[in-house]
CSV table of C-alpha atoms in Angstrom, one decimal:
chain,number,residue,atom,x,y,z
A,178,UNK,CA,-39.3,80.1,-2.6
A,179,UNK,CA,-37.3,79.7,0.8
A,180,UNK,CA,-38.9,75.9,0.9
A,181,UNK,CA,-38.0,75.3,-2.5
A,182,UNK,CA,-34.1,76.4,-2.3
A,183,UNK,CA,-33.7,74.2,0.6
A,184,UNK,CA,-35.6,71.2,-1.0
A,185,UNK,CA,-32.8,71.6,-3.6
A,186,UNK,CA,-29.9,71.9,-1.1
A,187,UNK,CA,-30.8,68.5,0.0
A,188,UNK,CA,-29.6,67.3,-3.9
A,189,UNK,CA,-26.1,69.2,-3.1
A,190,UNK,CA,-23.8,65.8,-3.7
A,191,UNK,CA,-20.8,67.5,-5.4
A,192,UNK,CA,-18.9,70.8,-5.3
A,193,UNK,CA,-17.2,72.5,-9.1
A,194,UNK,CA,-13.9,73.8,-8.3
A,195,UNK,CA,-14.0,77.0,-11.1
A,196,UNK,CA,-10.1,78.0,-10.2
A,197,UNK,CA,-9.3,75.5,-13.1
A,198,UNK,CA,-9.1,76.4,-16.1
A,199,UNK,CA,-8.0,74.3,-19.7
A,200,UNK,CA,-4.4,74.4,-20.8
A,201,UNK,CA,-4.7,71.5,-22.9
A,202,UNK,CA,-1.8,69.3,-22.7
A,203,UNK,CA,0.4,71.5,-20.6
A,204,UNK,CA,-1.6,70.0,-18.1
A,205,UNK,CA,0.4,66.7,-17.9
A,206,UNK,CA,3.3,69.4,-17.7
A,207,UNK,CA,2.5,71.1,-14.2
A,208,UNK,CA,0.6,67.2,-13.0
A,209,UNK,CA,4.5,66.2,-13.3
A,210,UNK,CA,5.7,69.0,-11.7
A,211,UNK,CA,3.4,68.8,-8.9
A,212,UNK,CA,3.6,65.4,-8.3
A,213,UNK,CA,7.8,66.0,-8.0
A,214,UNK,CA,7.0,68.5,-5.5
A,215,UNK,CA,4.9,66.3,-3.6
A,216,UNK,CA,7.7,63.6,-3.7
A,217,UNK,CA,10.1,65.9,-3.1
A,218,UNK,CA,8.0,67.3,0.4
A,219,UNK,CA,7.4,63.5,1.4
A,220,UNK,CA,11.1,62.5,1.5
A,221,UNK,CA,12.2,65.6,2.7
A,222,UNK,CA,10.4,65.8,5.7
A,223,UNK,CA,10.4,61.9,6.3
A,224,UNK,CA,14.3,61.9,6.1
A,225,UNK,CA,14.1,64.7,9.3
A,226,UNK,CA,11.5,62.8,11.2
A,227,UNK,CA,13.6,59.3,10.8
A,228,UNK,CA,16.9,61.7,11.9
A,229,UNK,CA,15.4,63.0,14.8
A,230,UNK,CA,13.6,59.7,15.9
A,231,UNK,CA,16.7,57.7,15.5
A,232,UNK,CA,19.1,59.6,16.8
A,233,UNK,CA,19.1,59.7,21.0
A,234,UNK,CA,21.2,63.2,20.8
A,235,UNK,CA,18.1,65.1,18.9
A,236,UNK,CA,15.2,64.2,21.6
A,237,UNK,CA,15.5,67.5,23.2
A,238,UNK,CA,12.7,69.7,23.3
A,239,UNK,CA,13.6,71.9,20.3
A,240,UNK,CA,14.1,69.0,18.0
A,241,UNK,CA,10.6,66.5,19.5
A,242,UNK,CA,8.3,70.2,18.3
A,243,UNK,CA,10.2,70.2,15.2
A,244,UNK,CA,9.1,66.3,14.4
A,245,UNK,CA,5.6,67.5,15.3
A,246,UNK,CA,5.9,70.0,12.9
A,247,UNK,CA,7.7,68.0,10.0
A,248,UNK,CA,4.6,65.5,10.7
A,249,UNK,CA,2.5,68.5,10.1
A,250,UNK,CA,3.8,69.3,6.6
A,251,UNK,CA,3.4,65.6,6.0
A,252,UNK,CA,-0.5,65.6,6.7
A,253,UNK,CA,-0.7,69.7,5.3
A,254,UNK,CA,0.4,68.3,2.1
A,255,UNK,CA,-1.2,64.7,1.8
A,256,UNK,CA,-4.6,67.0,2.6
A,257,UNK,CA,-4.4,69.5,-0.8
A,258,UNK,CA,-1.7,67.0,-3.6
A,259,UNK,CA,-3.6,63.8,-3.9
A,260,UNK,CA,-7.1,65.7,-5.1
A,261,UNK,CA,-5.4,68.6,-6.8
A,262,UNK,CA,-3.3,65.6,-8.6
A,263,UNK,CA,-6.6,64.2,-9.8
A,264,UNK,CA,-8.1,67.6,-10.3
A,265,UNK,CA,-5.7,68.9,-12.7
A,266,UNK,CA,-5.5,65.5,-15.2
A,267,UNK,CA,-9.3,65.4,-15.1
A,268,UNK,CA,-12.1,67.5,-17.8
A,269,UNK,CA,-14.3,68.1,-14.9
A,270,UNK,CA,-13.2,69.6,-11.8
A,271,UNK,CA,-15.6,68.5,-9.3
A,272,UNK,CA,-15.2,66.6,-5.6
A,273,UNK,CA,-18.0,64.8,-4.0
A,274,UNK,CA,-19.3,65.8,-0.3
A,275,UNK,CA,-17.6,64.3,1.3
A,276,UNK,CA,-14.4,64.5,0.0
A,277,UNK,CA,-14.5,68.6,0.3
A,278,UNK,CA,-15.1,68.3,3.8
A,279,UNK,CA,-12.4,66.1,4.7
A,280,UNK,CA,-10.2,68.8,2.7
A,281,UNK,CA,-11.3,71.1,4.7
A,282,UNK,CA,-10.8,69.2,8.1
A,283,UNK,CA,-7.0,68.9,6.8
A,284,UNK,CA,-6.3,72.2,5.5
A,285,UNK,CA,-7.9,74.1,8.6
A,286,UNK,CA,-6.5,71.8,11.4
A,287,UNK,CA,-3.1,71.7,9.6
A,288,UNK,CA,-2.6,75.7,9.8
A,289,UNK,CA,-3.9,75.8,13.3
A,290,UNK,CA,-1.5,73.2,14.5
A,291,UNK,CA,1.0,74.7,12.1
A,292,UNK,CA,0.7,78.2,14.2
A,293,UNK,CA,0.4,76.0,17.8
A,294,UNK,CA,3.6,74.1,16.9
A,295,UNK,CA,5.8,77.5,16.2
A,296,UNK,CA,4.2,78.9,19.5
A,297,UNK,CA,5.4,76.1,21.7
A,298,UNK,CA,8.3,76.2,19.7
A,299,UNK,CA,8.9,79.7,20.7
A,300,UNK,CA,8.4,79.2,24.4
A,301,UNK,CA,11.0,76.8,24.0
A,302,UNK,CA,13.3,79.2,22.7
A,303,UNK,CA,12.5,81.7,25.3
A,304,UNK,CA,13.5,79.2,28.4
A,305,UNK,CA,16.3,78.0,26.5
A,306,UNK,CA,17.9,81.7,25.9
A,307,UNK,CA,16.0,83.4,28.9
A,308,UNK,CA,16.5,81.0,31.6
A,309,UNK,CA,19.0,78.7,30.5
A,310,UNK,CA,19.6,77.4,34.2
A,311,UNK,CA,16.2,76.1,35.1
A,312,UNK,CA,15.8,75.4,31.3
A,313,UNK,CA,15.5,71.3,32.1
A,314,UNK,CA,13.2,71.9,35.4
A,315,UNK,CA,10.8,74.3,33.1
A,316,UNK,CA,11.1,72.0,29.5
A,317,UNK,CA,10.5,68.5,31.4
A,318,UNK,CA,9.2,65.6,29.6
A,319,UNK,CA,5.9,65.6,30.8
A,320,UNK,CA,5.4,69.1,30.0
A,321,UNK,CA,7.1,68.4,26.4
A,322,UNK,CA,4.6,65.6,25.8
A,323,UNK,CA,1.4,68.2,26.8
A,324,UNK,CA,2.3,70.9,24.6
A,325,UNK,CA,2.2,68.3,21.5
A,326,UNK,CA,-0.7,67.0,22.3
A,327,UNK,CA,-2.4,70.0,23.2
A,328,UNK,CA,-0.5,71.4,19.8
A,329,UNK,CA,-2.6,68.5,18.1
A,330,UNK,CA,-5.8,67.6,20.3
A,331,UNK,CA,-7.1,71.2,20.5
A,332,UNK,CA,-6.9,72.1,16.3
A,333,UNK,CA,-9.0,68.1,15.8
A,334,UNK,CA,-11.9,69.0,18.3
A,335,UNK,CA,-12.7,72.9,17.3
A,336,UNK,CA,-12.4,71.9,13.3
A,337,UNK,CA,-15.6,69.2,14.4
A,338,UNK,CA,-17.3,71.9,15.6
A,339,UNK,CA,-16.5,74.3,12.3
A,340,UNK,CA,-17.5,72.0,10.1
A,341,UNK,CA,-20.6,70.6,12.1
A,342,UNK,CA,-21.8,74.4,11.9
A,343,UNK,CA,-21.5,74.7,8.1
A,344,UNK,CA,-23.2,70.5,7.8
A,345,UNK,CA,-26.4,72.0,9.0
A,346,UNK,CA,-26.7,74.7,6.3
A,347,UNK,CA,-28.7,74.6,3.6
A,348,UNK,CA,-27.1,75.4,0.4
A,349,UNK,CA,-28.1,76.8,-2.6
A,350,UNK,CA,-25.3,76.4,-5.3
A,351,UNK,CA,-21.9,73.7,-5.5
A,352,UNK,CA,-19.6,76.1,-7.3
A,353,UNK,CA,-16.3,77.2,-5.8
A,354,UNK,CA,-14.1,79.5,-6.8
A,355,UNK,CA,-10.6,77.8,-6.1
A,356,UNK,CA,-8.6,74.7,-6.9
A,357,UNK,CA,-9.2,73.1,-3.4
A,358,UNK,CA,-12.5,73.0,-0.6
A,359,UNK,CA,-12.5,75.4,2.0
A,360,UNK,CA,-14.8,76.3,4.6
A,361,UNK,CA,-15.9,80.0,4.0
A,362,UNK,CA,-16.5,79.1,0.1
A,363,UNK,CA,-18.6,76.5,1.4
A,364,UNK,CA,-20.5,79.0,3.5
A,365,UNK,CA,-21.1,81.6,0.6
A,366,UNK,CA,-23.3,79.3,-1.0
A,367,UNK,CA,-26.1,79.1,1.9
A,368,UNK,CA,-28.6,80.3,1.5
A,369,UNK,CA,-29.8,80.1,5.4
A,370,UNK,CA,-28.5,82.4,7.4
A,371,UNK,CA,-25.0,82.0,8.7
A,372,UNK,CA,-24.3,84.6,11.5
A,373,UNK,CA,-23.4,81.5,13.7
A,374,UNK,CA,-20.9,80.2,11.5
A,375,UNK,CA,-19.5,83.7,11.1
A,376,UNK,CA,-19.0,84.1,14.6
A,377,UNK,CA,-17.6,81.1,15.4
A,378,UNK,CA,-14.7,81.4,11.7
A,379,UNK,CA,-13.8,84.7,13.1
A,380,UNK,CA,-13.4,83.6,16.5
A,381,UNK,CA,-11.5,80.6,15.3
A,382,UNK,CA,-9.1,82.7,13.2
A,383,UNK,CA,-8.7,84.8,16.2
A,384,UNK,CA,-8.0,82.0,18.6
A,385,UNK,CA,-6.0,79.8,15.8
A,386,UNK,CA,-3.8,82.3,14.1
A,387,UNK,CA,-4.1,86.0,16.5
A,388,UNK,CA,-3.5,84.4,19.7
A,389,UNK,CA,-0.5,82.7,18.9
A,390,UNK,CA,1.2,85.7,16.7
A,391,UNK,CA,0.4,87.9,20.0
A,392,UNK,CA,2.1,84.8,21.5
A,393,UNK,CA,4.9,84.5,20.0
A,394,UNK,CA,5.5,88.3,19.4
A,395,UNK,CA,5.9,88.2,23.2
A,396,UNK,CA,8.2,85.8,23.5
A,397,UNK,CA,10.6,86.9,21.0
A,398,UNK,CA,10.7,91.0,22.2
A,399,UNK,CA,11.8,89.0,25.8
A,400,UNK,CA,14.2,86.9,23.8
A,401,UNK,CA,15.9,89.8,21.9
A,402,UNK,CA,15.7,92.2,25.4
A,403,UNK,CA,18.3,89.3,26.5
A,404,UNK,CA,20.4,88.8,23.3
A,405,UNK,CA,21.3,92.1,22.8
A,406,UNK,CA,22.2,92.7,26.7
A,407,UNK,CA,24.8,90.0,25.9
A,408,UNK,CA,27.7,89.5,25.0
A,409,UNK,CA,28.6,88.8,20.9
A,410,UNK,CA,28.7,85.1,21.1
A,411,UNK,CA,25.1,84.9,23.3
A,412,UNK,CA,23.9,87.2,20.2
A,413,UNK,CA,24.9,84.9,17.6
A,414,UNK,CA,24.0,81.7,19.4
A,415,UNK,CA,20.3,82.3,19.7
A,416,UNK,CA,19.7,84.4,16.8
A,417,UNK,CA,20.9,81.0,14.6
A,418,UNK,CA,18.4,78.9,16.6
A,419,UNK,CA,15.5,81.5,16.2
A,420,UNK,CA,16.2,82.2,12.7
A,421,UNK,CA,14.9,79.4,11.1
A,422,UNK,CA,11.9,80.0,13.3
A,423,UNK,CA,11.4,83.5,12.5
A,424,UNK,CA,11.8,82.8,9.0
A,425,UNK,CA,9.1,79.8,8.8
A,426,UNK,CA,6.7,82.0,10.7
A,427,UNK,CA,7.2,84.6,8.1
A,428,UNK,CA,6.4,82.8,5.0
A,429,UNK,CA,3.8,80.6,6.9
A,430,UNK,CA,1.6,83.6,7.6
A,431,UNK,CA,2.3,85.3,4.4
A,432,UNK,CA,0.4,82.9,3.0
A,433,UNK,CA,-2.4,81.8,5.3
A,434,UNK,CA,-2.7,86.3,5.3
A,435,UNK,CA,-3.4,85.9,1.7
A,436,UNK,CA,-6.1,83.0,2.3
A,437,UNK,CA,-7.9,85.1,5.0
A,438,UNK,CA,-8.2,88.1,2.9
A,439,UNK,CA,-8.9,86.1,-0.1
A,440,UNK,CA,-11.7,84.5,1.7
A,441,UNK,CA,-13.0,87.8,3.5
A,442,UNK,CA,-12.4,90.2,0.6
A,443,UNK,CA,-13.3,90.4,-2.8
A,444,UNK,CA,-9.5,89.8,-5.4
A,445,UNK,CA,-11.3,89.8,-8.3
A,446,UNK,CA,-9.5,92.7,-9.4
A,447,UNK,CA,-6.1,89.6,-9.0
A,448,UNK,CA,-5.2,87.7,-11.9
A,449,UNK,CA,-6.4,84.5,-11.5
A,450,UNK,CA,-3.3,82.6,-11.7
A,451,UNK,CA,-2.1,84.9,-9.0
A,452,UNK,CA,-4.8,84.0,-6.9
A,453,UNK,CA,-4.5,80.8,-7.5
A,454,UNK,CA,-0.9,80.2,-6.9
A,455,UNK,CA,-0.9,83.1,-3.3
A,456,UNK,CA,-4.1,80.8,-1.9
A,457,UNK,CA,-2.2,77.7,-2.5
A,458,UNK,CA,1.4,79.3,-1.1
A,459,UNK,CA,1.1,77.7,2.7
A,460,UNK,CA,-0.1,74.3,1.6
A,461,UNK,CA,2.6,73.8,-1.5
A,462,UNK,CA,5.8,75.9,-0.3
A,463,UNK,CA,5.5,75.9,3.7
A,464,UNK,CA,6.1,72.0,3.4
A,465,UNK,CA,9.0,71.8,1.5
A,466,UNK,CA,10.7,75.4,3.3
A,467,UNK,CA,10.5,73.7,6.7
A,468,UNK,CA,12.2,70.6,6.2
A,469,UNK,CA,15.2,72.4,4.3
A,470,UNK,CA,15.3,75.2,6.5
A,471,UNK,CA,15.8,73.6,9.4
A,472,UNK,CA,17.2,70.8,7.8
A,473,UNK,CA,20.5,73.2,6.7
A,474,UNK,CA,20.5,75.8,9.1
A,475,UNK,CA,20.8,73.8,12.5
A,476,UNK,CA,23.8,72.2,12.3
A,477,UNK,CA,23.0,69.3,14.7
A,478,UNK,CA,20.9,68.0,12.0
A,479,UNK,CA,23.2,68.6,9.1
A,480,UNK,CA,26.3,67.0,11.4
A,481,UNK,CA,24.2,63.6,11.9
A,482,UNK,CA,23.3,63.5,8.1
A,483,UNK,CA,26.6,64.3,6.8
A,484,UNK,CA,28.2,61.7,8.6
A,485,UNK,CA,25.5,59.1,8.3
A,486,UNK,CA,26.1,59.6,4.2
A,487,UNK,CA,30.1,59.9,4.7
A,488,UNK,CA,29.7,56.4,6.2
């Protein structure tokens, strides 16, 4: 029986994404609404990479991790719109091999950089605010330069070795239970066993998503021991450069928390729209908060933009 499940796993070319369901022709409804959101996330953070880049004021520290992470949205976003695009106009809802497993090389290694971008970005904070006098000898440009690769080149290489571990399964069915691939749905359906590859997800989530929290956590309780020893003005300064940081890091992991648990847990008992729209959260909203966030908030930004459109 064992040799005949995987003789059938070998004929596994295609995956049905089941999340979709018909709405007739209210689909061409939310295809245009999701392809202005797409648009919209595209300009948006283009517009804020081109600002930085262009302007010699904004390559500081601060504003070079905030480029990485607008180029994060960018490639976050181009990983989930153009299949769910396709998926919602088409009758049948399915994506070939390899298409599900480049998804899923996009989706994973876009949240792990997402959460290695808003660490380094915290440890700039906390020399900025903490040590403001050896700020330049601690943030040089060399050690700018290895945090954003490291930021980049560590997510690429451990997402090889996810999605090499699920490759050698064997599985025994192609349906998925979501509008989009991802790796632990993929998994579900082996039927070999898969200790390994639940070893090495939960020791990925731990090293992708706990280590920075714990990270960052640290940073900031050192950050706000200093603002509030301060004075007023100290207080208000770097609580309106952290903000916007704070409040990405926020909705970032309420969504990715969703996805974990979704994955892990059994929501059954969640409407499925719900489901569908809280498992989709970090890859459809996260782009598009960033950009106008920071965008409106840090008012270096919104200076060089006002008076490049008052011109």
């Amino acid at each position: 029986m064992t040799n005949m499940k995987r003789m059938n796993s070998t004929h596994v070319s295609y995956f049905k994404l089941a999340a979709y369901v018909d709405i007739g022709l209210f689909k061409y409804l939310v295809f245009v609404s999701l392809l202005c959101l797409y648009v919209l996330i595209i300009v948006s953070n283009l517009l804020l990479i081109v600002v930085i880049c262009m302007n010699r004021s904004l390559h500081e520290p601060m504003y070079l991790f905030l480029c990485s992470l607008f180029v994060n949205e960018l490639y976050g976003a181009t990983g989930l719109f153009p299949l769910l695009l396709i998926q919602v106009l088409s009758n049948v809802h399915v994506v070939y091999f390899p298409f599900c497993f480049l998804q899923i090389y996009c989706l994973y290694s876009y949240v792990c950089v997402g959460y290695l971008n808003l660490t380094a970005m915290s440890y700039d904070r906390y020399h900025a605010i903490c040590h403001p006098l050896q700020y330049n000898t601690h943030m040089t440009t060399k050690r700018v330069a290895a945090l954003v690769a490291l930021t980049w080149l560590f997510p690429l290489l451990t997402i090889v070795v996810l999605i090499s571990l699920t490759l050698r399964l064997h599985l025994c069915g192609n349906i998925i239970h979501k509008v989009y691939c991802d790796n632990f749905s993929v998994v579900k359906l082996s039927c070999s066993d898969t200790r390994i590859n639940n070893i090495y997800g939960l020791l990925y989530t731990l090293v992708s998503i706990g280590i920075p929290l714990v990270l960052i956590l640290v940073t900031y309780v050192k950050i706000f021991k200093v603002c509030f020893s301060g004075s007023k003005q100290t207080r208000q300064k770097a609580l309106s450069t952290c903000s916007p940081h704070l409040a990405s890091l926020i909705n970032f992991s309420f969504g990715v928390c969703f996805e974990v648990l979704q994955s892990r847990f059994d929501m059954s008992n969640v409407p499925n729209i719900l489901r569908v729209f809280l498992s989709s959260y970090f890859l459809t909203c996260q782009p598009l908060f960033n950009p106008l966030m920071y965008g409106l908030k840090l008012s270096k930004i919104r200076n060089i933009y006002l008076r490049h459109n008052s011109r």
